[in-house]
Coordinates of C-alpha atoms in Angstrom, one line a residue:
Chain D
M30 CA 111.8 104.5 -45.8
N31 CA 110.1 106.2 -48.7
K32 CA 108.0 103.2 -49.3
R33 CA 106.5 103.3 -45.8
Q34 CA 105.8 107.0 -46.1
G35 CA 103.9 106.4 -49.3
E36 CA 101.4 103.9 -47.9
G37 CA 101.1 105.3 -44.4
C38 CA 100.0 108.8 -45.0
P39 CA 96.8 108.8 -46.9
K40 CA 95.4 106.0 -44.8
K41 CA 95.9 108.0 -41.6
Y42 CA 92.8 110.0 -42.2
A43 CA 90.7 106.9 -42.9
D44 CA 91.4 104.8 -39.9
T45 CA 94.1 105.0 -37.4
S46 CA 93.3 101.7 -35.7
R47 CA 94.2 99.6 -38.7
D48 CA 97.3 101.7 -39.0
V49 CA 98.3 100.7 -35.6
S50 CA 97.8 97.1 -36.2
V51 CA 99.8 97.3 -39.4
K52 CA 102.7 98.8 -37.6
S53 CA 102.4 96.9 -34.4
S54 CA 105.8 95.3 -35.0
S55 CA 107.6 98.6 -35.3
P56 CA 110.5 99.2 -32.9
V57 CA 108.7 102.2 -31.4
L58 CA 105.7 100.2 -30.3
A59 CA 107.8 97.4 -29.1
A60 CA 109.7 99.9 -26.9
F61 CA 106.5 101.4 -25.6
K62 CA 105.2 98.0 -24.6
V63 CA 108.3 97.6 -22.4
F64 CA 107.6 101.1 -21.0
Q65 CA 104.0 100.1 -20.3
Q66 CA 105.1 97.1 -18.2
E67 CA 107.7 99.1 -16.4
L68 CA 105.3 101.9 -15.5
D69 CA 102.5 99.5 -14.5
T70 CA 104.8 97.6 -12.1
R71 CA 105.9 100.9 -10.6
H72 CA 102.4 102.2 -10.1
D73 CA 101.2 98.9 -8.7
K74 CA 103.9 99.0 -6.1
Y75 CA 103.0 102.5 -5.2
E76 CA 99.4 101.6 -4.7
R77 CA 100.3 98.7 -2.5
L78 CA 102.4 101.0 -0.4
V79 CA 99.6 103.5 -0.1
K80 CA 97.3 100.8 1.1
L81 CA 99.7 99.6 3.7
S82 CA 100.3 103.2 4.8
R83 CA 96.6 103.7 5.3
D84 CA 96.4 100.6 7.4
V85 CA 99.3 101.8 9.5
T86 CA 97.7 105.2 9.9
I87 CA 94.3 103.7 11.1
E88 CA 95.8 101.3 13.5
S89 CA 98.2 103.9 15.0
K90 CA 95.3 106.3 15.4
R91 CA 93.4 103.6 17.3
S92 CA 96.3 103.0 19.6
I93 CA 96.5 106.7 20.3
F94 CA 92.8 106.8 21.2
L95 CA 93.3 103.8 23.4
L96 CA 96.2 105.5 25.2
H97 CA 94.1 108.5 25.9
R98 CA 92.1 106.3 28.2
V99 CA 95.0 105.9 30.7
T100 CA 94.1 109.2 32.4
S101 CA 90.7 107.9 33.6
V102 CA 91.7 104.3 34.5
P103 CA 93.4 103.2 37.7
N104 CA 95.4 100.4 36.1
T105 CA 97.5 101.9 33.4
E106 CA 99.7 99.0 32.8
E107 CA 96.9 96.9 31.2
I108 CA 96.2 99.6 28.7
L109 CA 99.8 100.1 27.9
K110 CA 100.2 96.4 27.2
E111 CA 97.2 96.4 25.0
A112 CA 98.6 99.4 23.1
D113 CA 101.9 97.6 22.7
L114 CA 100.1 94.7 21.2
K115 CA 98.3 96.9 18.8
L116 CA 101.5 98.5 17.8
D117 CA 103.0 95.1 17.2
G118 CA 100.4 94.7 14.5
V119 CA 101.4 98.1 13.1
R120 CA 105.0 97.0 13.1
H121 CA 104.0 93.9 11.2
K122 CA 102.5 96.1 8.5
I123 CA 105.7 98.2 8.4
G124 CA 107.5 95.0 7.9
Q125 CA 105.5 94.5 4.8
I126 CA 106.4 98.0 3.6
A127 CA 110.0 97.2 4.2
E128 CA 109.5 94.0 2.1
E129 CA 108.0 96.0 -0.7
L130 CA 110.9 98.4 -0.6
M131 CA 113.6 95.7 -0.6
G132 CA 116.1 96.6 -3.3
E133 CA 114.4 99.9 -4.2
D134 CA 115.4 103.4 -3.6
I135 CA 113.4 104.1 -0.5
Y136 CA 112.9 107.8 -1.5
Q137 CA 111.3 106.9 -4.8
F138 CA 108.2 105.7 -2.9
H139 CA 108.6 107.8 0.1
R140 CA 105.4 109.9 -0.6
A141 CA 103.3 106.7 -0.6
Y142 CA 104.1 105.7 3.0
T143 CA 105.2 108.8 4.8
P144 CA 101.7 109.6 6.4
G145 CA 101.6 106.2 7.9
I146 CA 105.0 106.3 9.3
Q147 CA 104.4 109.7 10.8
E148 CA 101.3 108.4 12.5
Y149 CA 103.3 105.4 13.8
V150 CA 106.0 107.7 15.2
E151 CA 103.3 109.7 16.9
A152 CA 101.7 106.6 18.5
V153 CA 104.9 105.0 19.6
S154 CA 106.4 108.1 21.0
F155 CA 103.1 108.8 22.9
L156 CA 103.3 105.3 24.4
H157 CA 106.9 105.8 25.3
Y158 CA 106.2 109.1 27.0
I159 CA 103.4 107.7 29.1
R160 CA 105.6 104.8 30.2
H161 CA 108.9 106.6 30.7
R162 CA 108.1 110.3 30.7
R163 CA 110.6 111.1 28.1
L164 CA 111.0 111.5 24.4
I165 CA 111.8 108.4 22.4
S166 CA 114.8 108.7 20.2
L167 CA 115.1 108.0 16.5
E168 CA 117.3 105.0 17.2
E169 CA 114.9 103.5 19.6
I170 CA 112.2 103.7 17.0
N171 CA 114.4 102.2 14.3
A172 CA 115.7 99.5 16.6
R173 CA 112.2 98.0 16.8
L174 CA 111.7 98.1 13.0
V175 CA 113.9 95.1 12.3
F176 CA 112.1 92.2 10.6
C177 CA 112.8 88.8 9.3
S178 CA 111.3 88.3 5.9
Q179 CA 109.2 85.2 6.3
G180 CA 108.5 84.5 2.6
A181 CA 112.1 84.3 1.6
A182 CA 113.1 82.5 4.8
D183 CA 111.5 79.1 4.2
A184 CA 111.4 79.2 0.4
L185 CA 114.8 80.4 -0.8
S186 CA 117.5 81.1 1.7
P187 CA 118.2 78.9 4.7
G188 CA 119.1 81.7 7.0
S189 CA 116.2 84.2 7.5
Q190 CA 116.9 87.5 5.8
V191 CA 117.0 90.5 8.0
L192 CA 115.0 93.5 6.8
T193 CA 115.2 96.9 8.4
F194 CA 113.0 99.9 8.0
H195 CA 114.5 103.3 8.7
V196 CA 112.4 106.2 9.7
T197 CA 113.9 109.3 8.1
P198 CA 114.8 112.2 10.4
S199 CA 112.2 114.4 8.9
D200 CA 109.4 111.8 9.3
Y201 CA 110.5 111.5 12.9
L202 CA 110.4 115.2 13.3
L203 CA 106.9 115.5 11.9
G204 CA 105.7 112.6 14.0
V205 CA 107.0 114.3 17.1
A206 CA 105.3 117.5 16.1
D207 CA 102.0 115.6 16.0
L208 CA 102.7 114.1 19.4
T209 CA 102.5 117.5 21.0
G210 CA 98.8 117.7 20.1
E211 CA 98.2 114.4 21.8
L212 CA 100.1 115.6 24.9
M213 CA 97.9 118.7 25.0
R214 CA 94.8 116.6 25.0
M215 CA 96.2 114.3 27.7
C216 CA 97.0 117.4 29.8
I217 CA 93.4 118.7 29.6
S218 CA 91.8 115.4 30.3
S219 CA 94.1 114.6 33.2
V220 CA 93.0 117.8 34.9
G221 CA 89.5 116.8 34.3
N222 CA 90.3 113.7 36.4
G223 CA 91.8 115.8 39.2
D224 CA 95.4 114.9 38.4
I225 CA 97.4 117.9 39.4
D226 CA 101.0 116.7 38.7
T227 CA 100.7 115.5 35.1
P228 CA 99.9 119.0 33.6
F229 CA 103.1 120.4 35.1
Q230 CA 105.2 117.6 33.8
L231 CA 103.6 117.9 30.4
S232 CA 104.1 121.6 30.2
Q233 CA 107.7 121.2 30.9
F234 CA 108.1 118.4 28.3
L235 CA 106.2 120.4 25.7
R236 CA 108.4 123.4 26.4
Q237 CA 111.5 121.3 25.7
I238 CA 110.1 120.1 22.5
H239 CA 109.1 123.6 21.5
D240 CA 112.6 124.8 22.2
G241 CA 113.9 122.0 20.1
F242 CA 111.7 122.9 17.2
S243 CA 112.6 126.6 17.5
Y244 CA 116.3 125.5 17.4
I245 CA 115.7 123.8 14.1
G246 CA 113.5 126.6 12.8
N247 CA 113.1 126.8 9.1
T248 CA 116.2 124.7 8.2
G249 CA 113.9 121.6 8.4
P250 CA 111.5 120.4 5.8
Y251 CA 108.7 122.7 4.8
E252 CA 106.0 121.0 6.7
V253 CA 107.8 121.5 10.0
S254 CA 107.1 125.3 10.0
K255 CA 103.4 124.6 9.5
K256 CA 103.3 122.3 12.4
L257 CA 105.3 124.7 14.5
H258 CA 102.3 127.0 14.5
T259 CA 100.0 124.3 15.9
L260 CA 102.6 123.4 18.4
R261 CA 102.7 126.9 19.7
Q262 CA 98.9 126.8 20.2
S263 CA 99.1 123.5 22.1
L264 CA 101.9 124.8 24.3
A265 CA 99.9 128.0 25.1
K266 CA 96.9 125.9 26.1
V267 CA 98.9 123.7 28.4
E268 CA 100.7 126.7 29.9
D269 CA 97.4 128.4 30.5
A270 CA 96.1 125.3 32.2
C271 CA 99.1 125.2 34.5
Y272 CA 98.7 128.9 35.3
T273 CA 95.0 128.3 36.2
L274 CA 96.0 125.4 38.4
R275 CA 98.6 127.4 40.2
V276 CA 96.5 130.5 40.8
R277 CA 93.2 128.9 41.6
G278 CA 94.5 125.7 43.1
S279 CA 95.3 127.2 46.5
E280 CA 91.9 128.8 46.7
I281 CA 89.5 126.1 45.6
P282 CA 89.0 122.8 47.2
K283 CA 90.5 120.0 45.0
H284 CA 87.3 118.3 44.2
M285 CA 86.0 121.5 42.5
L286 CA 89.0 122.0 40.4
A287 CA 87.6 120.0 37.5
D288 CA 84.6 122.4 37.2
V289 CA 86.8 125.5 37.2
F290 CA 89.0 124.0 34.7
S291 CA 86.5 122.7 32.3
S292 CA 84.8 126.1 32.1
R293 CA 88.2 127.5 31.2
T294 CA 88.8 125.1 28.4
T295 CA 85.5 125.9 26.8
L296 CA 86.6 129.5 26.8
I297 CA 89.8 128.6 24.9
D298 CA 88.2 126.1 22.4
P299 CA 86.4 128.6 20.2
E300 CA 89.6 130.5 19.7
E301 CA 91.2 127.4 18.3
G302 CA 88.5 127.0 15.8
V303 CA 89.1 130.4 14.3
V304 CA 92.8 130.0 13.6
Chain V
M7 CA 119.0 111.0 25.3
S8 CA 117.4 114.3 26.4
V9 CA 115.1 116.2 24.2
T10 CA 117.7 118.9 23.5
E11 CA 120.3 116.3 22.5
M12 CA 117.8 114.6 20.2
F13 CA 117.0 117.8 18.4
G14 CA 120.7 118.6 18.0
Y15 CA 121.1 115.1 16.5
I16 CA 118.3 115.7 14.1
Q17 CA 119.7 119.1 13.2
G18 CA 122.9 117.4 12.2
F19 CA 121.0 115.4 9.6
L20 CA 119.3 118.4 8.3
D21 CA 122.5 120.3 7.9
V22 CA 124.1 117.6 5.9
D23 CA 121.0 117.4 3.7
Q24 CA 121.1 121.2 3.1
E25 CA 124.7 121.1 2.1
I26 CA 124.2 118.4 -0.4
R27 CA 121.3 120.3 -1.9
E28 CA 123.4 123.4 -2.3
D29 CA 126.1 121.5 -4.1
I30 CA 123.6 119.8 -6.4
R31 CA 121.9 123.1 -7.2
K32 CA 125.2 124.6 -8.3
V33 CA 126.0 121.8 -10.7
V34 CA 122.5 121.7 -12.0
Q35 CA 122.8 125.4 -12.9
T36 CA 125.8 124.7 -15.1
L37 CA 123.9 121.9 -16.7
E38 CA 121.0 124.2 -17.5
Q39 CA 123.4 126.6 -19.0
T40 CA 124.8 123.9 -21.4
A41 CA 121.3 122.7 -22.2
R42 CA 120.4 126.2 -23.3
E43 CA 123.5 126.4 -25.5
I44 CA 122.5 123.2 -27.2
L45 CA 119.0 124.4 -27.6
T46 CA 120.3 127.6 -29.3
V47 CA 122.3 125.6 -31.7
L48 CA 119.4 123.4 -32.6
Q49 CA 116.8 126.2 -32.8
S50 CA 118.5 127.5 -36.0
V51 CA 117.1 124.5 -37.9
H52 CA 113.8 126.4 -37.9
Q53 CA 115.4 129.1 -40.1
P54 CA 115.0 128.7 -43.8
S55 CA 118.7 128.5 -44.2
G56 CA 119.1 126.1 -41.3
F57 CA 117.6 123.1 -43.2
K58 CA 120.7 122.6 -45.2
E59 CA 122.9 122.8 -42.2
I60 CA 121.2 120.2 -40.1
P61 CA 124.1 117.7 -40.2
S62 CA 126.6 120.4 -39.1
K63 CA 124.2 121.6 -36.3
C64 CA 123.9 118.0 -35.1
V65 CA 127.7 117.6 -35.0
R66 CA 128.0 120.9 -33.1
S67 CA 125.4 119.9 -30.5
R68 CA 127.0 116.4 -30.2
D69 CA 130.2 118.3 -29.2
L70 CA 128.3 120.2 -26.6
F71 CA 127.0 116.9 -25.1
C72 CA 130.6 116.1 -24.1
K73 CA 130.3 119.0 -21.7
V74 CA 127.0 117.6 -20.4
R75 CA 128.6 114.3 -19.8
A76 CA 131.4 116.0 -17.8
Q77 CA 128.9 118.0 -15.8
I78 CA 126.7 115.0 -15.0
A79 CA 129.8 113.1 -13.9
D80 CA 130.4 116.0 -11.5
L81 CA 126.8 115.8 -10.3
K82 CA 127.2 112.1 -9.5
T83 CA 129.9 112.9 -7.0
K84 CA 127.7 115.2 -5.0
F85 CA 125.4 112.7 -3.3
P86 CA 125.3 109.0 -2.3
S87 CA 124.2 107.1 -5.4
E88 CA 121.5 105.1 -3.6
Q89 CA 119.7 108.3 -2.7
Y90 CA 118.9 109.3 -6.3
Y91 CA 115.2 109.9 -5.7
R92 CA 115.8 111.9 -2.6
F93 CA 117.2 114.7 -4.7
H94 CA 115.5 113.8 -7.9
E95 CA 113.4 117.0 -8.0
H96 CA 116.6 119.1 -8.4
W97 CA 117.6 117.8 -11.8
R98 CA 114.4 116.4 -13.0
F99 CA 113.6 119.4 -15.2
V100 CA 117.0 119.7 -16.7
L101 CA 117.3 116.0 -17.4
Q102 CA 114.0 116.1 -19.3
R103 CA 115.3 119.0 -21.4
L104 CA 118.5 117.1 -22.1
V105 CA 116.5 114.0 -23.1
F106 CA 114.6 116.2 -25.5
L107 CA 117.7 117.7 -27.0
A108 CA 119.3 114.3 -27.4
A109 CA 116.2 112.9 -28.9
F110 CA 115.9 115.9 -31.3
V111 CA 119.5 115.5 -32.5
V112 CA 119.0 111.8 -33.1
Y113 CA 115.7 112.5 -34.9
L114 CA 117.4 115.0 -37.2
E115 CA 120.2 112.6 -37.9
T116 CA 118.3 109.4 -38.5
E117 CA 114.5 110.3 -38.3
A118 CA 114.0 107.6 -35.7
L119 CA 113.0 107.6 -32.1
V120 CA 116.0 107.5 -29.8
T121 CA 116.1 104.5 -27.6
R122 CA 116.6 104.8 -23.9
E123 CA 120.0 103.2 -24.1
D124 CA 121.1 105.7 -26.7
V125 CA 120.0 108.7 -24.6
A126 CA 121.7 107.3 -21.6
K127 CA 124.9 106.9 -23.6
I128 CA 124.7 110.4 -25.0
L129 CA 124.3 111.8 -21.5
G130 CA 126.8 109.4 -19.9
I131 CA 124.4 107.8 -17.5
E132 CA 122.8 104.4 -16.8
V133 CA 119.5 103.0 -17.9
V134 CA 118.8 100.9 -14.8
R135 CA 118.7 102.2 -11.3
E136 CA 120.9 99.5 -9.9
K137 CA 124.0 100.7 -11.7
G138 CA 124.0 104.2 -10.4
F139 CA 122.9 107.6 -11.7
H140 CA 120.2 106.7 -14.2
M141 CA 117.5 108.1 -16.3
D142 CA 114.0 107.7 -14.8
I143 CA 111.6 106.3 -17.4
E144 CA 109.1 109.1 -16.8
D145 CA 111.8 111.7 -17.5
Y146 CA 112.6 109.9 -20.8
L147 CA 109.0 109.9 -21.8
A148 CA 108.6 113.6 -20.9
G149 CA 111.6 114.4 -23.0
V150 CA 110.2 112.6 -25.9
L151 CA 106.9 114.5 -25.6
I152 CA 108.8 117.8 -25.6
M153 CA 110.4 116.7 -28.8
A154 CA 106.9 116.0 -30.3
S155 CA 105.9 119.6 -30.0
E156 CA 109.2 120.7 -31.4
L157 CA 108.6 118.5 -34.4
S158 CA 105.1 120.0 -35.0
R159 CA 106.8 123.3 -35.2
L160 CA 109.5 122.0 -37.5
A161 CA 106.8 120.6 -39.8
V162 CA 105.3 124.1 -40.2
N163 CA 108.6 125.8 -40.7
S164 CA 109.8 123.2 -43.2
V165 CA 106.8 124.0 -45.4
T166 CA 107.7 127.7 -45.2
A167 CA 111.2 126.8 -46.3
G168 CA 109.9 124.8 -49.2
D169 CA 110.6 121.3 -47.9
Y170 CA 107.3 119.5 -48.6
D171 CA 108.6 116.0 -47.8
R172 CA 109.5 116.5 -44.3
P173 CA 106.0 117.1 -42.8
L174 CA 104.9 113.8 -44.2
R175 CA 107.7 112.0 -42.6
I176 CA 107.2 113.8 -39.3
S177 CA 103.5 113.0 -39.5
N178 CA 104.3 109.3 -39.8
F179 CA 106.7 109.5 -36.9
I180 CA 104.4 111.4 -34.6
N181 CA 101.5 109.1 -35.3
E182 CA 103.7 106.1 -34.4
L183 CA 104.7 107.9 -31.2
D184 CA 101.0 108.7 -30.4
S185 CA 100.0 105.0 -30.7
G186 CA 103.0 104.2 -28.6
F187 CA 101.9 106.5 -25.8
R188 CA 98.4 105.2 -26.1
L189 CA 99.7 101.9 -24.9
L190 CA 100.7 103.4 -21.5
N191 CA 98.5 103.5 -18.5
L192 CA 99.4 106.9 -17.2
K193 CA 98.6 108.1 -13.7
N194 CA 97.1 111.6 -13.2
D195 CA 100.5 113.2 -12.9
S196 CA 102.7 115.7 -14.7
L197 CA 103.6 113.1 -17.4
R198 CA 99.9 112.6 -18.1
K199 CA 99.3 116.3 -18.4
R200 CA 102.1 116.6 -20.9
Y201 CA 100.8 113.6 -22.8
D202 CA 97.4 115.4 -23.1
G203 CA 99.2 118.0 -25.2
L204 CA 100.4 115.4 -27.7
K205 CA 97.1 115.3 -29.5
Y206 CA 97.4 119.0 -30.4
D207 CA 100.8 118.3 -31.9
V208 CA 99.4 115.4 -33.9
K209 CA 96.5 117.6 -35.0
K210 CA 98.8 120.4 -36.1
I211 CA 100.9 118.2 -38.2
E212 CA 97.9 116.5 -39.8
E213 CA 96.6 120.0 -40.7
V214 CA 99.9 120.7 -42.4
V215 CA 99.8 117.4 -44.3
Y216 CA 96.2 118.1 -45.3
D217 CA 97.1 121.6 -46.6
L218 CA 99.9 120.1 -48.6
S219 CA 97.8 117.2 -50.1
I220 CA 94.9 119.3 -51.2
R221 CA 97.2 121.6 -53.1
G222 CA 99.0 118.7 -54.7
L223 CA 102.2 119.6 -53.0
A224 CA 102.5 116.2 -51.3
K225 CA 101.8 114.4 -54.6
E226 CA 105.4 114.5 -55.8
A227 CA 106.7 113.0 -52.7
E228 CA 104.1 110.3 -52.6
S229 CA 104.4 109.3 -56.2
V230 CA 108.1 108.8 -55.8
G231 CA 107.3 106.6 -52.8
S232 CA 104.8 104.3 -54.3
K233 CA 106.7 103.6 -57.5

């Protein structure tokens, strides 16, 4: 050890690069080469998951926009089918996420894909509400996220391997919180189209969700309390809308309701911008 | 399932989660206590009198690591082993401290960088994730970086205590560590931030070595080495 110390030190000031090459066989550098590989593999996987998550987010958002069109179209079933098709594509992407996560601790990479999953929950629960007028459950979401890994199926194992993706309760919760914003928009636009029943249904549903979130309160993850604030605003907007409909509805002829209502929403809108 | 039922069901999950976190927090607190005890034992090497007692200090801290092993074994029972990363944040800090302490002890004993396997053995945990409670590679590297700044301090204090050889050996060691870290492609995270501090430790030690060599104090050590 003394020997190495004698030759290593004075050179250090002259050039470090040669010093590195001299010692490149040292156990420390060998160990760090292993670390380099390990870290790179991990970061690569993380990046791939972020990409997949972004794709899931974009496609889910598009499905939601598509679903907003149901209020103004006579044939809703066609739009619902199209949205289902879009969401199948999203599910395929989630299958790829599940494949990436195979054999990993899912929480290690959770931050990479949680935005996408939340958006997916939002889209799928929105579709479910429009179709069935009730809240989709966590099991129902997870039940559709079962995949057969194609790659392994024909190459390695004869029986296709079943992959599942589990949406965590907190992702579900955050997705449902986002859903309320979409429901509010749906409520406003359905009034615009002269639909008087939907707003009342929606306000009841939103109230139930609001009660649910109040029940959970601050025991949930930190983001929930933030979303609870927006949820209150959405609920107030919908309740105001229902109030207007009830009060003015009996006085004004139906075909004029839309005008009354749209002037009301423009009154509310700037308030939202402030908060 | 009605909305109310659904939220009750989710609440169940959250309650279980909360309970596990409470349990983990309690054990982590005892771990932090032990880590502080070990640190106190090792801090005395910076005292002038402490340099002669390094072997005995190492033995004492090795004894304390038995306690760590027991506490970590306790921690393992608090949560399902496949959910390590779900609760990782709770023990991340203390695990990094423990890696630092283990690495410091091993450095004082052998003047070599502790391997991941050895740290895992000292702490009574696994190296790879598949086998259970393990040591994340980033935590290992963070612990090693904490040790680097401790060593730059040791270099200064060993000169004060009249030990002129040690800074040279530390300088070699840290330089090797530095070139090791330069091999890594770090992301812009906490580990990267900590790594950015390494160059100041390197600089500090080089200054010490420089001070020693211009005064001819490093000469004796060197001439012994090159003969």
